[in-house]
Amino acid sequence: MRIMGIHGFSYKKNRKLHDTGVAIIDNGKILAAVDEERYSRVKNEGSFPVRALEDIYNVTCTKSEDIDVVAMPDKSHIWQLKKVLRYAFKTYFETGILMHRYVFKALIRAIDNKRHIPENLSHAKKIYVEHHLAHAASAYYTCPWNEATIITVDGMGDYSMSGIIGTGVNGKINVIQRLNGFYSPGLFYSIITDYLGFTAGRHEGKVTGLAAFGDYSELIEELSDFLSYNSKTNDFQSKIMPFEIDRYSFEYGKKEKLYLFTKLLSNHSKENIAAATQKILENSVTELIKNAVKKTGLKKIVLAGGVFANVKLNQKIKELSCVDDIYIFPAMSDSGLSIGAALYANFMIYNNKFEPKPLVDVFLGKGYTNKNIEKLLISNEIVFERPESIEHQIAIYLATGKIVAHFNGRMEYGPRALGNRSILVQATDFSINKELNKRLRRTEFMPFAPAILEEYANEYLENWNMNDIASQFMTITYNVTDKMKLKTPAVVHIDGTARPQIVNSKGISRFYKILMEYNKITGIPLVVNTSFNIHEEPIVNTPQEALNILKQNSVDILILNDFVVKNIKESKL
């Protein structure tokens, strides 16, 4: 039984979502998952994933006729309209704000509710999965636990809900409560992102990074009107958000759309606004978590939805006394919906055969053979080497201060590069941050993350332990030790935290061997690991794209599987 999850509106229409992609699972095992952005080269691509769909057949050696079920996140627009009306009226009775523009837009959208999949999949059974159930399934069905509290929070799903609270027990997801999307913490954070001059839906991480430079105290009380937590309803609440969301429904100018935000925030610094926004988010979401755990009695937490891309928030959740452990699905944004929908459909079919299948890695995209790569290099007259020990050679480059781009094996799924499409550099000199930002055209205040050998993690991170599965996927920050501040300052943010990737010996991966060799040479078991891309571009997908970045002088050394390329200025490329 092969199930395909497709996140994309319709094969026959131009309507866009964001972070669209495709996944294929076989009896619950994830064979592949790819996002359209890696093919279109447009960050957060929202078009129907035509190119990703075409390539995933090759990645999995699957034909369209092999697909038995197609699962798609988001319900029909008629179903969605009913939910919009329900939560719009609820909001009106609670705040006095009538969201007539938003409701009108939802009505127009419901008229055009036909969705299509490619004709070569017309034989497959179609299952439509509620947006936040798909998020929930992505986290629960890939976590290591049989029983867990499930919480999803994002901007808005199915045009009306910002998340769900539920449980996962013996494979069954039970929804306890749906959260009103018109008080959405995700939209709150995105509107602030927009107000600060960044791109909403893409640059929320910049607000998180900027927050460490500010002081939240002067704004925290006033900003609580924009977002807070209501213990009586166990939901978020806001006196402002429904008004701004309603205005967002039509094309106002930016200042008009953000009228109430501008009125409050115009005399404050960007750093302080970011700090207060982060604090409000942390306060409201952690209160939600505490009450959810009290209601479910399950102290292991699984999380999905774009709000949990906020690694500082995830640290605050982990530190709660009521939480035993947390797991964040690595593709926590809408990128993860294709896998989530497929996994949910899988349980619907095999609901009597559940056992936890924890996610081991996210190397679910396309890979290239040495033969493919060697042919490309020779045909373009590119000089290359093939060292006897590629891991040792990479470690030498790193130890001598080289910026190394590492392209090997199958591409990562989700927003983080975890070794296969990574740029690596030693972390011993803080000035490397300035050099990396300049060459990769990135924002100067954003921190770089470390990849750390598991055997040494607790020497560099406070309160880390072997069971912290979230730390394997760069989805959470930790306070760092004095040793890390002293020896590897390049991966310590101004607030004394780091967002690590813990690399273990399971499978003895190429990346693990590189870190081991580097540690033998330098006595330091970690390096900077940042994604292999230029700022505002998706992570590289093909060897050609990797070569283009080397040609731009953004890195010093390029590793393509077992080959080393140092210079391509004289090539045909």
XYZ file of C-alpha atoms in Angstrom:
573
model
C 0.000 0.000 0.000
C 1.721 3.177 -1.188
C 0.235 6.467 -0.109
C 1.152 9.805 -1.622
C 0.712 13.018 0.352
C 0.391 16.148 -1.760
C 0.387 19.650 -0.308
C -0.775 21.940 -3.103
C -4.120 23.462 -3.987
C -4.991 22.105 -7.417
C -3.172 20.715 -10.429
C -5.463 22.685 -12.779
C -5.524 26.054 -10.992
C -2.974 28.748 -10.273
C -4.067 29.361 -6.685
C -1.060 29.248 -4.384
C -0.509 28.069 -0.848
C 3.003 28.053 0.621
C 5.676 25.422 1.262
C 4.071 22.943 -1.129
C 5.505 19.464 -1.599
C 5.020 15.725 -2.018
C 5.716 12.612 0.042
C 5.372 8.868 -0.521
C 5.033 6.306 2.261
C 4.832 2.530 2.019
C 3.003 0.781 4.864
C 3.912 3.627 7.203
C 7.556 3.935 6.127
C 8.504 7.295 4.628
C 10.248 6.610 1.319
C 10.739 10.203 0.203
C 9.548 13.757 0.778
C 10.468 16.772 -1.345
C 9.381 20.417 -1.509
C 8.616 22.290 -4.696
C 10.911 25.169 -3.698
C 13.965 22.978 -4.254
C 12.976 22.658 -7.911
C 11.475 26.082 -8.668
C 14.272 27.811 -6.684
C 11.640 30.132 -5.165
C 11.752 30.194 -1.368
C 8.534 28.879 0.256
C 7.110 28.055 -3.183
C 3.319 27.784 -3.094
C 2.442 26.507 -6.557
C 1.168 22.979 -7.051
C 4.276 20.766 -6.712
C 4.503 19.624 -10.326
C 8.301 19.267 -10.465
C 8.582 17.694 -7.036
C 5.828 15.256 -8.000
C 7.624 14.310 -11.184
C 10.938 13.712 -9.427
C 9.642 11.788 -6.432
C 8.714 8.924 -8.733
C 12.386 8.659 -9.698
C 13.598 8.992 -6.105
C 11.380 6.107 -4.948
C 11.401 3.987 -8.126
C 7.621 4.321 -8.168
C 5.156 4.622 -11.036
C 1.948 6.614 -10.773
C -0.101 3.411 -11.065
C 1.639 2.104 -7.904
C -0.025 4.812 -5.796
C -3.093 3.447 -3.995
C -4.122 6.521 -1.991
C -3.600 10.273 -2.417
C -3.910 12.232 0.832
C -4.211 16.027 0.706
C -4.153 18.419 3.658
C -6.938 21.002 4.060
C -10.611 20.134 3.784
C -13.093 21.336 1.154
C -13.875 25.050 1.039
C -17.490 24.397 2.038
C -16.225 22.683 5.209
C -13.781 25.538 5.698
C -16.501 28.176 5.247
C -18.536 26.590 8.036
C -15.536 26.783 10.348
C -14.831 30.400 9.340
C -18.411 31.368 10.204
C -18.259 29.500 13.507
C -15.051 31.180 14.694
C -15.931 34.588 13.241
C -19.177 34.666 15.238
C -17.369 33.375 18.312
C -14.841 36.190 17.925
C -17.606 38.763 17.501
C -19.322 37.746 20.733
C -15.995 37.804 22.606
C -14.513 41.034 21.183
C -17.284 42.937 19.401
C -15.223 42.844 16.164
C -17.295 41.716 13.177
C -14.964 40.275 10.548
C -17.238 40.953 7.593
C -14.435 41.418 5.043
C -12.782 38.144 5.988
C -16.079 36.232 5.920
C -16.943 37.705 2.507
C -13.578 36.606 1.125
C -14.126 33.109 2.549
C -17.518 32.959 0.821
C -15.981 33.901 -2.537
C -13.285 31.287 -2.014
C -15.877 28.614 -1.218
C -17.573 29.140 -4.572
C -14.362 28.088 -6.307
C -13.700 24.976 -4.271
C -12.866 22.356 -6.885
C -9.454 20.765 -6.451
C -7.757 18.473 -8.943
C -4.882 16.016 -8.828
C -2.947 14.902 -11.927
C -4.920 12.593 -14.214
C -2.389 9.767 -13.860
C -3.439 9.535 -10.194
C -7.195 9.531 -10.862
C -7.391 5.800 -10.043
C -6.190 6.354 -6.458
C -8.493 6.772 -3.488
C -8.553 10.410 -2.323
C -8.524 11.415 1.325
C -8.703 15.044 2.492
C -7.190 15.660 5.916
C -7.887 18.624 8.170
C -4.886 21.001 8.124
C -4.001 20.694 11.794
C -4.649 16.954 11.879
C -2.001 16.655 9.171
C 0.382 18.704 11.327
C -0.490 16.548 14.342
C 0.054 13.329 12.405
C 3.462 14.465 11.150
C 4.651 14.890 14.743
C 2.901 12.009 16.488
C 3.539 9.275 13.909
C 7.262 10.095 13.749
C 7.865 10.476 17.500
C 9.327 7.678 19.692
C 6.363 7.476 22.065
C 3.119 5.569 22.079
C 1.372 8.185 24.250
C 1.869 11.935 24.016
C 0.174 15.300 24.244
C -0.111 16.763 20.743
C -0.107 20.501 20.161
C -0.064 22.276 16.815
C 0.083 26.043 16.349
C 0.682 28.029 13.166
C -0.602 31.107 11.342
C -3.938 29.634 10.355
C -5.162 26.321 8.974
C -8.317 25.775 6.945
C -8.737 29.584 7.105
C -10.083 29.590 10.661
C -7.999 27.655 13.211
C -4.535 28.331 14.589
C -4.001 24.887 16.076
C -5.285 21.936 18.031
C -4.735 20.378 21.431
C -4.997 16.614 21.513
C -3.520 13.292 22.494
C -1.947 10.427 20.664
C -2.612 7.044 22.270
C -2.013 3.668 20.596
C -1.893 5.359 17.220
C -5.166 7.235 17.534
C -5.156 11.034 17.494
C -7.891 12.480 19.714
C -8.645 16.177 19.267
C -9.570 17.788 22.584
C -9.819 21.375 21.366
C -9.395 23.475 18.243
C -7.874 26.948 18.665
C -9.484 30.094 17.260
C -7.401 31.284 14.304
C -8.478 34.909 14.703
C -6.309 35.096 17.830
C -3.447 33.294 16.118
C 0.019 33.691 17.689
C 1.493 32.755 14.311
C -0.275 35.645 12.586
C 0.673 37.939 15.455
C 4.336 37.090 14.949
C 4.020 37.395 11.152
C 2.390 40.835 11.364
C 5.238 42.017 13.590
C 7.670 40.514 11.062
C 5.984 42.581 8.348
C 5.940 45.715 10.495
C 9.700 45.431 11.149
C 10.397 45.430 7.421
C 10.977 41.711 6.936
C 8.970 39.301 4.774
C 6.066 37.740 6.666
C 5.914 33.981 6.297
C 9.644 33.802 5.624
C 11.648 35.970 8.014
C 10.077 35.229 11.392
C 13.388 33.664 12.402
C 15.026 37.065 11.969
C 12.669 38.505 14.571
C 13.692 35.696 16.938
C 17.360 36.459 16.333
C 16.858 40.206 16.693
C 14.936 39.781 19.955
C 18.129 38.832 21.797
C 19.437 42.369 21.241
C 16.413 44.119 22.777
C 14.635 44.811 26.071
C 11.036 43.626 26.264
C 10.114 45.423 29.515
C 8.978 48.757 28.047
C 6.429 47.132 25.687
C 5.327 43.909 27.313
C 2.230 45.247 29.087
C 0.818 47.162 26.128
C 1.609 44.424 23.641
C -0.336 41.892 25.693
C -3.516 43.382 24.198
C -2.322 41.996 20.880
C -1.860 38.439 22.164
C -2.341 36.691 25.482
C -3.603 33.420 26.910
C -7.057 32.943 28.431
C -7.061 30.216 31.067
C -10.873 30.038 31.095
C -11.141 29.133 27.414
C -7.719 27.450 27.241
C -7.166 29.448 24.050
C -5.331 32.521 22.918
C -7.137 35.850 22.933
C -6.607 39.293 21.430
C -8.362 42.649 21.395
C -6.470 43.681 18.281
C -5.738 40.697 16.020
C -9.249 40.163 14.574
C -9.331 43.830 13.509
C -5.982 43.574 11.715
C -6.754 40.165 10.167
C -9.992 41.579 8.763
C -8.105 44.495 7.223
C -5.530 42.077 5.818
C -8.355 40.495 3.828
C -8.345 43.376 1.356
C -5.561 45.308 -0.331
C -4.848 48.224 1.950
C -1.567 50.052 1.996
C 0.893 48.737 4.549
C 0.380 51.603 7.007
C -3.398 51.276 6.785
C -3.279 47.523 7.316
C -1.088 47.877 10.384
C -2.878 50.890 11.835
C -3.180 49.662 15.441
C 0.275 48.105 15.446
C 1.804 51.324 14.119
C -0.059 53.411 16.681
C 1.539 51.471 19.532
C 4.951 50.582 18.136
C 6.074 53.592 16.111
C 8.203 55.133 18.875
C 10.059 51.959 19.835
C 13.246 50.387 18.474
C 13.137 47.295 16.273
C 15.163 45.373 18.837
C 12.739 46.143 21.676
C 9.705 45.362 19.540
C 11.250 41.998 18.600
C 12.120 41.264 22.238
C 8.588 42.036 23.459
C 7.052 40.013 20.619
C 9.191 37.001 21.489
C 8.344 37.321 25.181
C 4.598 37.582 24.495
C 4.789 34.478 22.301
C 6.712 32.510 24.914
C 4.362 33.529 27.730
C 1.157 32.712 25.869
C 2.249 29.416 24.303
C 3.867 28.026 27.459
C 0.655 28.751 29.375
C -1.255 26.835 26.696
C 1.184 23.927 27.044
C 0.892 23.825 30.847
C -2.892 23.702 30.723
C -2.881 21.132 27.919
C -0.624 18.797 29.923
C -2.807 19.293 32.999
C -5.823 18.284 30.914
C -4.234 15.251 29.201
C -1.963 14.002 31.976
C 0.668 13.121 29.327
C 4.008 14.852 29.914
C 5.694 13.916 26.657
C 4.881 16.632 24.112
C 4.908 16.461 20.312
C 4.716 19.708 18.369
C 4.147 20.819 14.788
C 3.062 23.960 12.971
C 5.082 26.993 11.942
C 5.081 28.596 15.406
C 7.336 25.757 16.578
C 10.005 26.804 14.117
C 10.745 29.264 16.937
C 13.668 27.508 18.607
C 13.762 29.828 21.627
C 10.093 29.095 22.331
C 10.846 25.364 22.128
C 13.570 25.768 24.748
C 11.087 27.479 27.086
C 8.646 24.604 26.591
C 11.290 21.975 27.313
C 12.239 23.775 30.535
C 8.671 23.614 31.933
C 8.470 21.445 35.037
C 5.342 19.724 33.715
C 7.132 18.534 30.539
C 9.207 15.347 30.543
C 10.373 15.559 26.933
C 9.481 17.216 23.646
C 9.727 16.334 19.986
C 9.235 18.844 17.199
C 8.620 17.491 13.720
C 11.674 18.701 11.744
C 9.530 20.045 8.873
C 7.230 21.790 11.307
C 5.871 24.374 8.831
C 3.380 23.601 6.049
C 6.260 21.810 4.357
C 5.429 18.911 6.689
C 1.781 18.633 5.647
C 2.431 16.206 2.783
C 3.993 13.644 5.145
C 1.394 14.373 7.823
C -1.558 13.811 5.494
C -0.046 10.567 4.189
C 0.696 9.241 7.695
C -2.798 10.133 8.888
C -4.347 8.322 5.916
C -2.086 5.356 6.626
C -3.401 5.013 10.171
C -6.977 5.359 8.949
C -6.334 2.294 6.813
C -4.164 0.300 9.273
C -5.567 1.480 12.598
C -5.072 -1.884 14.274
C -1.344 -2.207 13.566
C 0.220 0.786 15.298
C 3.676 0.895 16.794
C 5.907 3.981 17.164
C 8.243 4.545 14.210
C 10.551 7.370 15.316
C 12.130 9.452 12.607
C 15.798 8.483 12.280
C 16.871 11.181 9.833
C 15.445 13.617 7.277
C 17.491 12.520 4.261
C 14.367 11.979 2.173
C 15.153 13.882 -1.018
C 17.164 13.120 -4.105
C 20.735 11.835 -4.138
C 23.316 11.579 -6.911
C 25.799 8.783 -7.586
C 29.535 9.298 -7.980
C 29.079 8.269 -11.599
C 26.529 11.078 -12.176
C 28.799 13.651 -10.568
C 32.019 12.546 -12.250
C 30.327 12.723 -15.646
C 29.155 16.295 -14.907
C 32.620 17.396 -13.807
C 34.411 15.876 -16.796
C 31.904 17.212 -19.336
C 32.394 20.734 -17.962
C 36.194 20.380 -17.814
C 36.230 20.943 -14.052
C 39.378 19.906 -12.216
C 38.650 17.643 -9.259
C 40.339 15.287 -6.810
C 39.243 12.082 -5.115
C 41.089 11.724 -1.794
C 41.723 8.311 -0.293
C 39.919 9.382 2.905
C 37.378 12.085 2.102
C 36.398 12.562 5.767
C 39.993 13.132 6.867
C 40.606 15.540 4.004
C 37.503 17.578 4.848
C 38.635 17.733 8.485
C 42.023 19.106 7.354
C 40.315 21.806 5.280
C 38.176 22.783 8.261
C 41.116 22.803 10.654
C 42.982 25.194 8.352
C 40.089 27.665 8.254
C 38.500 26.783 4.919
C 34.778 27.265 4.282
C 33.631 23.880 3.008
C 30.379 23.168 1.175
C 29.345 19.550 1.719
C 27.027 17.920 -0.854
C 26.583 14.213 -0.195
C 23.861 11.580 -0.257
C 20.150 12.366 -0.238
C 18.900 15.903 0.290
C 17.391 16.939 3.633
C 13.657 17.446 4.041
C 12.550 20.545 5.946
C 14.218 23.884 6.648
C 17.467 22.694 8.257
C 20.585 21.391 6.526
C 21.833 18.529 8.690
C 25.061 17.517 7.001
C 24.162 16.454 3.469
C 23.596 19.948 2.040
C 25.632 21.954 4.535
C 28.283 24.644 4.626
C 30.848 23.835 7.312
C 33.545 25.951 8.950
C 35.456 25.913 12.231
C 33.747 27.707 15.142
C 36.830 28.832 17.059
C 36.936 32.422 15.755
C 33.892 34.680 16.118
C 35.018 36.770 13.141
C 34.074 33.905 10.809
C 30.447 34.994 11.262
C 31.152 38.275 9.515
C 32.951 36.469 6.694
C 30.136 33.933 6.240
C 27.439 36.604 6.282
C 29.313 38.615 3.665
C 29.944 35.704 1.317
C 26.475 34.167 1.703
C 24.725 37.580 1.714
C 23.002 36.913 5.025
C 21.814 39.174 7.860
C 24.558 40.112 10.282
C 22.626 39.609 13.555
C 21.552 36.025 12.832
C 23.485 33.344 14.754
C 25.148 30.299 13.221
C 24.484 26.819 14.587
C 26.867 24.075 15.716
C 26.963 20.411 14.749
C 28.307 18.553 17.819
C 29.393 14.979 18.378
C 26.921 13.368 20.770
C 29.687 12.055 23.036
C 30.701 15.624 23.930
C 27.356 17.467 23.844
C 26.921 17.824 27.593
C 30.326 19.535 27.834
C 29.041 22.352 25.635
C 25.291 22.508 26.338
C 23.544 22.969 29.675
C 20.757 20.541 30.614
C 21.253 18.387 27.525
C 20.752 14.632 27.817
C 20.880 11.580 25.538
C 17.084 11.430 25.192
C 16.767 14.919 23.689
C 15.591 13.824 20.260
C 14.721 17.398 19.266
C 18.410 18.343 19.430
C 19.213 15.980 16.559
C 17.249 18.158 14.136
C 18.235 21.742 15.099
C 14.742 22.504 16.399
C 15.625 23.816 19.871
C 18.137 26.060 21.615
C 20.128 25.417 24.778
C 22.042 27.642 27.138
C 25.719 27.010 26.485
C 28.521 26.266 28.925
C 31.497 28.498 29.610
C 33.592 26.002 27.673
C 31.589 26.642 24.498
C 31.763 30.409 24.976
C 35.526 30.194 25.340
C 36.436 27.601 22.715
C 33.759 28.012 19.988
C 32.333 31.561 20.182
C 31.199 31.540 16.535
C 28.163 29.395 17.421
C 27.078 31.257 20.584
C 24.339 33.866 20.175
C 24.423 37.135 22.127
C 21.958 35.682 24.660
C 24.260 32.767 25.495
C 22.342 30.112 23.572
C 23.020 27.841 20.613
C 20.777 25.810 18.311
C 22.654 22.508 17.967
C 22.545 19.512 15.726
C 23.653 16.569 17.837
C 25.349 14.020 15.579
C 25.410 10.444 16.848
C 27.108 7.252 15.735
C 23.968 5.458 14.563
C 24.800 4.207 11.112
C 28.270 5.868 11.323
C 27.353 8.545 8.813
C 29.774 10.538 6.679
C 29.065 13.627 8.792
C 29.830 11.783 12.031
C 33.159 10.633 10.602
C 34.046 14.188 9.528
C 33.440 15.493 13.050
C 35.444 12.629 14.529
C 38.397 13.376 12.241
C 38.165 17.095 12.981
C 38.132 16.384 16.708
C 41.254 14.202 16.366
C 43.088 17.074 14.668
C 41.866 20.005 16.774
C 40.504 18.580 20.023
C 37.186 20.286 19.285
C 34.159 18.065 18.564
C 32.005 20.635 16.752
C 31.883 22.909 13.712
C 29.591 25.585 12.320
C 26.866 23.963 10.205
C 24.754 26.291 8.091
C 22.539 25.525 5.133
C 24.080 25.233 1.674
C 22.444 28.187 -0.056
C 22.807 31.878 -0.721
C 20.504 34.090 1.362
C 16.891 34.105 0.092
C 17.468 30.977 -1.998
C 16.338 27.443 -1.104
C 18.921 24.836 -0.098
C 20.736 23.461 -3.149
C 19.174 20.464 -4.834
C 21.573 19.519 -7.652
C 25.342 19.317 -8.189
C 25.012 22.095 -10.779
C 23.532 24.451 -8.172
C 26.334 23.543 -5.781
C 28.948 24.341 -8.429
C 27.312 27.702 -9.095
C 27.754 28.726 -5.454
C 31.445 27.751 -5.585
C 31.798 29.804 -8.765
C 30.412 32.845 -6.906
C 33.269 32.468 -4.373
C 30.776 31.965 -1.554
C 32.761 28.941 -0.313
C 36.408 27.847 -0.574
C 36.017 24.111 -1.134
C 33.155 22.085 -2.612
C 32.658 18.424 -1.765
C 30.454 16.506 -4.193
C 30.053 13.004 -2.731
C 33.630 11.645 -2.850
C 35.072 14.413 -5.033
C 36.794 17.672 -4.094
C 36.439 20.772 -6.294
C 38.456 23.901 -5.503
C 38.108 26.151 -8.530
C 35.816 26.240 -11.561
C 36.619 29.667 -12.992
C 38.083 28.161 -16.164
C 35.347 25.574 -16.671
C 32.540 25.581 -19.220
C 29.935 25.915 -16.455
